[in-house]
Short mmCIF file of C-alpha atoms in Angstrom, two decimals:
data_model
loop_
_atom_site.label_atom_id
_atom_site.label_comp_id
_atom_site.label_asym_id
_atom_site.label_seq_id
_atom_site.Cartn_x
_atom_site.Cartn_y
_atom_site.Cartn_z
CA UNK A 15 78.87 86.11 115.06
CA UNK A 16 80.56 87.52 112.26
CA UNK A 17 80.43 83.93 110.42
CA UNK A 18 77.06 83.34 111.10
CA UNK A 19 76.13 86.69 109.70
CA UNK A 20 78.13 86.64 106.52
CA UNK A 21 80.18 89.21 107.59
CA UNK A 22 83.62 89.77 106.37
CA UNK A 23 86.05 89.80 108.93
CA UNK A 24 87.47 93.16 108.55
CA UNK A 25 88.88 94.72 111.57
CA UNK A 26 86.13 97.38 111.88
CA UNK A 27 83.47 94.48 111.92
CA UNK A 28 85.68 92.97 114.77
CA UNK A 29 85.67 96.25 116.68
CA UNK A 30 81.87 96.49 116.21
CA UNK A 31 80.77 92.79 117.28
CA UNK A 32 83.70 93.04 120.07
CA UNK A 33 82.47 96.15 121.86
CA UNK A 34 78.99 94.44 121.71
CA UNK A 35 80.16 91.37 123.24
CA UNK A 36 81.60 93.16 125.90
CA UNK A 37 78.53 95.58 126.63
CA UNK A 38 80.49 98.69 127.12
CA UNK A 39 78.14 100.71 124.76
CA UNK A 40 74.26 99.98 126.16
CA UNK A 41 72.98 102.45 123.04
CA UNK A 42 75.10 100.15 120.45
CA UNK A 43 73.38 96.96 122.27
CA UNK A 44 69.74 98.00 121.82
CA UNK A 45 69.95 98.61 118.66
CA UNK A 46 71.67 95.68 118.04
CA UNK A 47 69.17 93.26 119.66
CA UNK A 48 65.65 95.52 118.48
CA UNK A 49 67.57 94.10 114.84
CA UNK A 50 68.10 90.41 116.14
CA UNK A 51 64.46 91.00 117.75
CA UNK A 52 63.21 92.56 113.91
CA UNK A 53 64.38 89.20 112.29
CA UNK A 54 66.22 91.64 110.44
CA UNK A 55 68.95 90.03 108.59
CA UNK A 56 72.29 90.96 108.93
CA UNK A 57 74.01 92.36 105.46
CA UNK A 58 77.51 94.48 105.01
CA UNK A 59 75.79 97.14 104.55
CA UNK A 60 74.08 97.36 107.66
CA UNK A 61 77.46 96.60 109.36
CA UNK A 62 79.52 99.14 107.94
CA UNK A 63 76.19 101.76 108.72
CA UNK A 64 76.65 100.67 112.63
CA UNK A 65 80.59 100.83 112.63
CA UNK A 66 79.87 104.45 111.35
CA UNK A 67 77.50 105.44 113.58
CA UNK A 68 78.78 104.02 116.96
CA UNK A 69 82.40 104.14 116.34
CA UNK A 70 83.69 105.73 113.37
CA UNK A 71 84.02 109.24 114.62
CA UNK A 72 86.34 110.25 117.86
CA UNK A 73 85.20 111.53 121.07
CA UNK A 74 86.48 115.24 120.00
CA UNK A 75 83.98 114.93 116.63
CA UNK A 76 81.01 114.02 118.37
CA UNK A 77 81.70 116.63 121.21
CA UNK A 78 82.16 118.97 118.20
CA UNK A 79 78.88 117.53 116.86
CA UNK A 80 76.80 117.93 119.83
CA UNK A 81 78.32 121.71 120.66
CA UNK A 82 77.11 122.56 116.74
CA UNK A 83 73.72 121.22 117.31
CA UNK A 84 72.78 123.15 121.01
CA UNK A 85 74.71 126.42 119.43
CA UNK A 86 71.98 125.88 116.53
CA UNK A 87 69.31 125.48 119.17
CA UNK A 88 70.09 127.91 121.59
CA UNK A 89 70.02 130.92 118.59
CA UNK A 90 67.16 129.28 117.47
CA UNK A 91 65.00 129.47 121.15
CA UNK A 92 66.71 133.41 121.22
CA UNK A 93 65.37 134.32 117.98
CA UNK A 94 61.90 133.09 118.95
CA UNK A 95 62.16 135.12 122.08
CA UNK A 96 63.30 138.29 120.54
CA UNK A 97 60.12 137.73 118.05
CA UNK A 98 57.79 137.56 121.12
CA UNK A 99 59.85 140.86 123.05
CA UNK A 100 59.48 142.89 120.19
CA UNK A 101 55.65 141.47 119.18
CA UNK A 102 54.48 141.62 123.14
CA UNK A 103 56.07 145.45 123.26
CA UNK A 104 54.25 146.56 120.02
CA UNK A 105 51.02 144.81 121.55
CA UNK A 106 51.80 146.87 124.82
CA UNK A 107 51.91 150.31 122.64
CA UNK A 108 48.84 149.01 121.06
CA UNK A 109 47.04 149.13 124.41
CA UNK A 110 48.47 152.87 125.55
CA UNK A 111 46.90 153.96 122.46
CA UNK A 112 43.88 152.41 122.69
CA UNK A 113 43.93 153.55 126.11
CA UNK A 114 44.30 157.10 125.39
CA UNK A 115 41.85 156.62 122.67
CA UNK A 116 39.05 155.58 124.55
CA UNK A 117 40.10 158.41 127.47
CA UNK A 118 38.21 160.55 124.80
CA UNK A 119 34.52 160.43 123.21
CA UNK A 120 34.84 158.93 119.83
CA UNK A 121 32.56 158.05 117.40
CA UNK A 122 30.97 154.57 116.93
CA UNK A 123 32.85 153.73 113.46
CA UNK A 124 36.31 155.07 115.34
CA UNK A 125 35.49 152.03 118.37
CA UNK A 126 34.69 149.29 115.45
CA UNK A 127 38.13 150.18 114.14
CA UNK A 128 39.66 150.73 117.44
CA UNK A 129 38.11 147.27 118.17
CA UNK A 130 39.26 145.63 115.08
CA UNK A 131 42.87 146.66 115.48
CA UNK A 132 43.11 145.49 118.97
CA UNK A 133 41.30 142.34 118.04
CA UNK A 134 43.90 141.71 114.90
CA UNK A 135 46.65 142.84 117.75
CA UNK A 136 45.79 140.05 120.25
CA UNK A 137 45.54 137.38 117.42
CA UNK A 138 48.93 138.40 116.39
CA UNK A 139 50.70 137.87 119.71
CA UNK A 140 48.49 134.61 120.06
CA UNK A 141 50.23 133.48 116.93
CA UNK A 142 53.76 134.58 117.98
CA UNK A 143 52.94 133.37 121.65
CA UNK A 144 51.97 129.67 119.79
CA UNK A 145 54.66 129.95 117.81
CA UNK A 146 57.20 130.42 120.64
CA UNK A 147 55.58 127.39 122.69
CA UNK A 148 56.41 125.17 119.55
CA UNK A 149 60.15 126.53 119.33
CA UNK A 150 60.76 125.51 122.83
CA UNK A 151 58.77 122.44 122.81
CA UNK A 152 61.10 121.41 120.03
CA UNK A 153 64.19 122.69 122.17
CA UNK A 154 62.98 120.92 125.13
CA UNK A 155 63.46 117.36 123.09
CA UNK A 156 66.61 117.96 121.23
CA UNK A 157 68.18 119.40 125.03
CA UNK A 158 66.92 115.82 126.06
CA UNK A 159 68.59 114.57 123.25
CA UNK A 160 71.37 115.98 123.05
CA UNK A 161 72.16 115.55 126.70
CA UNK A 162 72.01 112.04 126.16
CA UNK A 163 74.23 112.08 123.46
CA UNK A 164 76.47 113.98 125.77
CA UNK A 165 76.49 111.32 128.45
CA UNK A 166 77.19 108.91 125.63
CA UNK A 167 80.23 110.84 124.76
CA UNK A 168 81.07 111.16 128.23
CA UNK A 169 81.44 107.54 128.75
CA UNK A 170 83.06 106.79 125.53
CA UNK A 171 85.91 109.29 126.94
CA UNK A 172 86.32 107.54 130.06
CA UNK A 173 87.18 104.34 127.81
CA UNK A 174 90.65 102.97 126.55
CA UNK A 175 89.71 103.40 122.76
CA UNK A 176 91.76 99.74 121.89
CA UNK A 177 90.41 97.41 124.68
CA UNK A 178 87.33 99.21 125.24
CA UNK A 179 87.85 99.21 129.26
CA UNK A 180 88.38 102.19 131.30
CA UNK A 181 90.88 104.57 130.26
CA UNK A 182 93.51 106.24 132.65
CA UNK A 183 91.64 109.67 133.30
CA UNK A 184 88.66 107.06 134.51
CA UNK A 185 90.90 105.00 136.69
CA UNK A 186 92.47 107.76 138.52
CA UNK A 187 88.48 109.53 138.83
CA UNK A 188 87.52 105.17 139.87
CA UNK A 189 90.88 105.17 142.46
CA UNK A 190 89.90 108.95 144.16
CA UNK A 191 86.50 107.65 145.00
CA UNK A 192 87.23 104.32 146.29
CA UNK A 193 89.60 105.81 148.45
CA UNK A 194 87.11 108.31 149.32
CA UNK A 195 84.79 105.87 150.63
CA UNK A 196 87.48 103.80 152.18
CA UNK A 197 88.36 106.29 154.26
CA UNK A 198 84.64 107.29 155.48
CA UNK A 199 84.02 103.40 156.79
CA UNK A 200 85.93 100.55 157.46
CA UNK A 201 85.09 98.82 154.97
CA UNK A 202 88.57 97.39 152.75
CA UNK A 203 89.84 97.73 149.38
CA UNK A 204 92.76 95.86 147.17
CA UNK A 205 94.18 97.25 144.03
CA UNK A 206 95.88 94.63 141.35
CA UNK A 207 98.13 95.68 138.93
CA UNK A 208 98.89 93.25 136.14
CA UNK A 209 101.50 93.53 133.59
CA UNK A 210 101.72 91.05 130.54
CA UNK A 211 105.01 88.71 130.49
CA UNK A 212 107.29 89.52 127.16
CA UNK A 213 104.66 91.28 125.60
CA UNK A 214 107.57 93.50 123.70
CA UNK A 215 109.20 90.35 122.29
CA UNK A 216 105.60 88.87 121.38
CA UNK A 217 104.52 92.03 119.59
CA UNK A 218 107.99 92.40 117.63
CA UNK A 219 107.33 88.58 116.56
CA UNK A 220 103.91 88.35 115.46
CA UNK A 221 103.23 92.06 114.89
CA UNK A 222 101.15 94.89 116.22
CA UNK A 223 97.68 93.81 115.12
CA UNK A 224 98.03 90.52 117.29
CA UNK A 225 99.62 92.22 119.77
CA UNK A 226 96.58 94.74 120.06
CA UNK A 227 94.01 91.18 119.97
CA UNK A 228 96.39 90.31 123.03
CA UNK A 229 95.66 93.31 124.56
CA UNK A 230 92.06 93.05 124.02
CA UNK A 231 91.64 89.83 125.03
CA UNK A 232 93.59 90.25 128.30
CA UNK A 233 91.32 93.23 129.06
CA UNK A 234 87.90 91.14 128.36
CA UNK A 235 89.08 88.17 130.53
CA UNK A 236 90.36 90.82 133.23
CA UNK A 237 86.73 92.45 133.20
CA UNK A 238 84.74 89.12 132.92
CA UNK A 239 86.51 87.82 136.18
CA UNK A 240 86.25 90.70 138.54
CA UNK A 241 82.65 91.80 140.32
CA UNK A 242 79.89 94.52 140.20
CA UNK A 243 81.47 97.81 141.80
CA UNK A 244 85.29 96.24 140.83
CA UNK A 245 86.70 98.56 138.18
CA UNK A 246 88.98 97.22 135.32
CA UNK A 247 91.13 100.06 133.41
CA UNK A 248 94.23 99.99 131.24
CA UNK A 249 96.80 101.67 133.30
CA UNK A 250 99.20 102.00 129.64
CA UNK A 251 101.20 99.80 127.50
CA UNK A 252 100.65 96.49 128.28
CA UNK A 253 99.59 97.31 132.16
CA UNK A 254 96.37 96.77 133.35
CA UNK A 255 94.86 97.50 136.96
CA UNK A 256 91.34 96.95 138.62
CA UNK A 257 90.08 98.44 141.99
CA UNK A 258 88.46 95.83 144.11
CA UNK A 259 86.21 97.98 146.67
CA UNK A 260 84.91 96.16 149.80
CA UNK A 261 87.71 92.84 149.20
CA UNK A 262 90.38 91.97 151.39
CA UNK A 263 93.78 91.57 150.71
CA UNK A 264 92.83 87.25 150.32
CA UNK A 265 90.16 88.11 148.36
CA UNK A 266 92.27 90.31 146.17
CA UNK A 267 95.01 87.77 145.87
CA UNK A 268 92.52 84.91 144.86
CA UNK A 269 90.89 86.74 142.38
CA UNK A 270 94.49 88.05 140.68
CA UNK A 271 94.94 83.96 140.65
CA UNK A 272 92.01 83.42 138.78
CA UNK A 273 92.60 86.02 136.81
CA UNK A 274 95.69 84.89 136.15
CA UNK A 275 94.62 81.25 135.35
CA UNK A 276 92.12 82.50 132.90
CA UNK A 277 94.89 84.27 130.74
CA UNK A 278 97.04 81.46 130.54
CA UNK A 279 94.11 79.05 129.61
CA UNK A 280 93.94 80.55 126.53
CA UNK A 281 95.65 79.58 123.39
CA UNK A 282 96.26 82.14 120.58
CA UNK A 283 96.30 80.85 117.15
CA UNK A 284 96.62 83.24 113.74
CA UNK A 285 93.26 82.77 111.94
CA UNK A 286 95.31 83.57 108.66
CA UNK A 287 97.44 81.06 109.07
CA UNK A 288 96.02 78.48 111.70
CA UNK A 289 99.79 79.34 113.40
CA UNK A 290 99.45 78.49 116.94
CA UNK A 291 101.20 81.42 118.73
CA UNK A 292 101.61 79.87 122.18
CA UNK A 293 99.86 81.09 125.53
CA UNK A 294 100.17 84.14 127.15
CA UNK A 295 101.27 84.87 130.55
CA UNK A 296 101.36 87.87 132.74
CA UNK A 297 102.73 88.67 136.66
CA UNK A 298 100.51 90.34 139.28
CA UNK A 299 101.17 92.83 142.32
CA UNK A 300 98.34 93.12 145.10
CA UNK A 301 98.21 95.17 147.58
CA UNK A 302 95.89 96.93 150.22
CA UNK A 303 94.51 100.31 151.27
CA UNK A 304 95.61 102.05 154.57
CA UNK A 305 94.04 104.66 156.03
CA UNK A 306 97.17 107.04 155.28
CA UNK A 307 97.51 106.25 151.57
CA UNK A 308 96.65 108.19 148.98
CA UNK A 309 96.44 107.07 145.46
CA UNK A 310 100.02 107.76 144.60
CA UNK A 311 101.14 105.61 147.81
CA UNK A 312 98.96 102.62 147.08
CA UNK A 313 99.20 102.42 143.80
CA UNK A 314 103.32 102.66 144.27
CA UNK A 315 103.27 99.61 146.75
CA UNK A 316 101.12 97.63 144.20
CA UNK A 317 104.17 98.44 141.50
CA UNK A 318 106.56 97.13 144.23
CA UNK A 319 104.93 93.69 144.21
CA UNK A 320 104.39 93.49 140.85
CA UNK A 321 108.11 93.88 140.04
CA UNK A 322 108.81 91.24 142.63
CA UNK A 323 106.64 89.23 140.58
CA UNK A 324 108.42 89.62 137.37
CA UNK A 325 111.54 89.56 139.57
CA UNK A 326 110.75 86.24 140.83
CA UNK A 327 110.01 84.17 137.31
CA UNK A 328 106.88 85.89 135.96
CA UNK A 329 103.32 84.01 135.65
CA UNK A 330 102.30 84.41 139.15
CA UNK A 331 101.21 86.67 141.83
CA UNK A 332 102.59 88.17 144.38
CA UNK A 333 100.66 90.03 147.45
CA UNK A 334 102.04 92.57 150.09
CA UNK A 335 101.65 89.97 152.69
CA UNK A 336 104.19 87.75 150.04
CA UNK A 337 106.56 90.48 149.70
CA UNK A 338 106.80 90.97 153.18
CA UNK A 339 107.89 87.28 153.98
CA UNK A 340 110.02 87.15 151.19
CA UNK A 341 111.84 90.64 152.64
CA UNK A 342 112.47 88.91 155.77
CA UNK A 343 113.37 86.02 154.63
#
């Protein structure tokens, strides 16, 4: 995409077209595609204006952003009110007197002015009344926005901010609630933990920048192979996990196989240098929920037959059912 666009490959041009391919952003992708749709063409400039808009600027920023903008409208919406208090009690003292006035015989010119005032009294709170329906007309559409803005924050938080996956914080929130529901029917679940093979020696050899396009690529292929309500997260470092609600422990295993197939299938080469860098590899632990776990528990058993994997040669999976025969054995 970047080619076909005339788009220097600069990193932040990879990060943009990368977390569009993947779809993790839905308000990046629209505007993306109402631009493809446009027949707009694609330019540098309008690049680097997306990368700043969508990405450039941490979670904590936009929170920052967003807390700025309803402080701003909340003082504005009180200031409008405290103009209608004060404007609706002077209206109010307008009426006592007028009240007392006409409690009394006055003259006809004394009711045209009496009438007058209350007249240019009513138009006045009409005004500030008006006035007060626009401020929180307004308010009412920048809430709407800005609570939209917050659920777009929201998500980005819950994402690893290199592979553009879930994040920890959203894996353990993912884990709870599978478990949750696990426990409420009998329906199963499988967690996989996956850790790459020599990824220390890989990224001392080629450098952190390809290590980090490993890392991203082993995060896409993890996501693209697993289902709708499966969950894909990086679990830190080069560790990966995904919770695989309503699959058994054979459905588990053959997916961590395909999984595992997928990664190896791919060749990395060094654009720079057309170096081919070899295939990557990584080992697998599976292993299923009980009715006693907890998140800790299952999560610990999955790290037992992962290190049996890496134990046993690397490059392949191994299940609880696997680590059980190979204990008794």
């Amino acid at each position: 995409m970047l080619k076909r666009s005339g788009i220097p490959p600069y990193p932040q041009f990879y990060e943009l077209l990368y977390t569009y391919a993947t779809g993790v952003n839905p308000t990046l992708n629209n505007r993306i595609n109402s631009i493809f749709r446009a027949g707009d063409s694609p330019s540098l400039s309008l690049a680097e204006a997306l990368y700043n808009e969508f990405l450039k600027s941490d979670v904590n920023d936009r929170i920052s952003n967003v807390s700025e903008r309803m402080h701003a409208r909340i003082e504005a919406v009180h200031d409008a009110i405290d103009t209608a208090m004060t404007t609706a009690n002077s209206y109010s003292g307008s009426l006592q007197a007028a009240s007392g006035d006409l409690g009394r015989e006055i003259t006809a010119e004394a009711m045209k002015q009496l009438a007058e005032r209350l007249l240019s009294e009513t138009r006045r709170m009409q005004d500030t009344n008006q006035a007060l329906e626009i401020q929180l007309e307004a308010s009412r559409d920048d809430i709407a926005s800005l609570q939209r803005d917050l659920d777009d924050v929201r998500r980005e938080s819950m994402l690893d901010p290199l592979t553009k996956i879930a994040n920890r914080k959203s894996f353990d929130e993912g884990l709870a609630t599978a478990i949750a529901e696990a426990s409420k029917g009998s329906s199963p679940l499988c967690l996989l933990l996956l850790d790459i093979d020599h990824f220390k020696n890989f990224n001392d050899t080629y450098g952190h920048q390809t290590g980090d396009q490993v890392l991203r690529l082993v995060a896409m292929t993890l996501k693209s192979n697993i289902k709708g309500k499966d969950l894909a997260a990086r679990y830190g470092g080069e560790e990966f996990v995904a919770i695989l609600p309503s699959t058994d422990i054979e459905g588990a295993m053959i997916a961590a196989e395909n999984i595992r197939k997928a990664i190896q299938a791919k060749e990395l080469l060094k654009r720079s240098t057309n170096e081919k860098l070899g295939r990557i590899t990584a080992s697998f632990g599976v292993a299923a929920f009980r009715p006693s776990d907890t998140g800790a528990t299952l999560i610990e058993r999955a790290d037992r037959c992962l290190y049996a994997a890496k134990h046993a040669g690397r490059n392949r999976v191994i299940s609880e059912i696997d680590l059980a025969a190979i204990q008794a054995a």
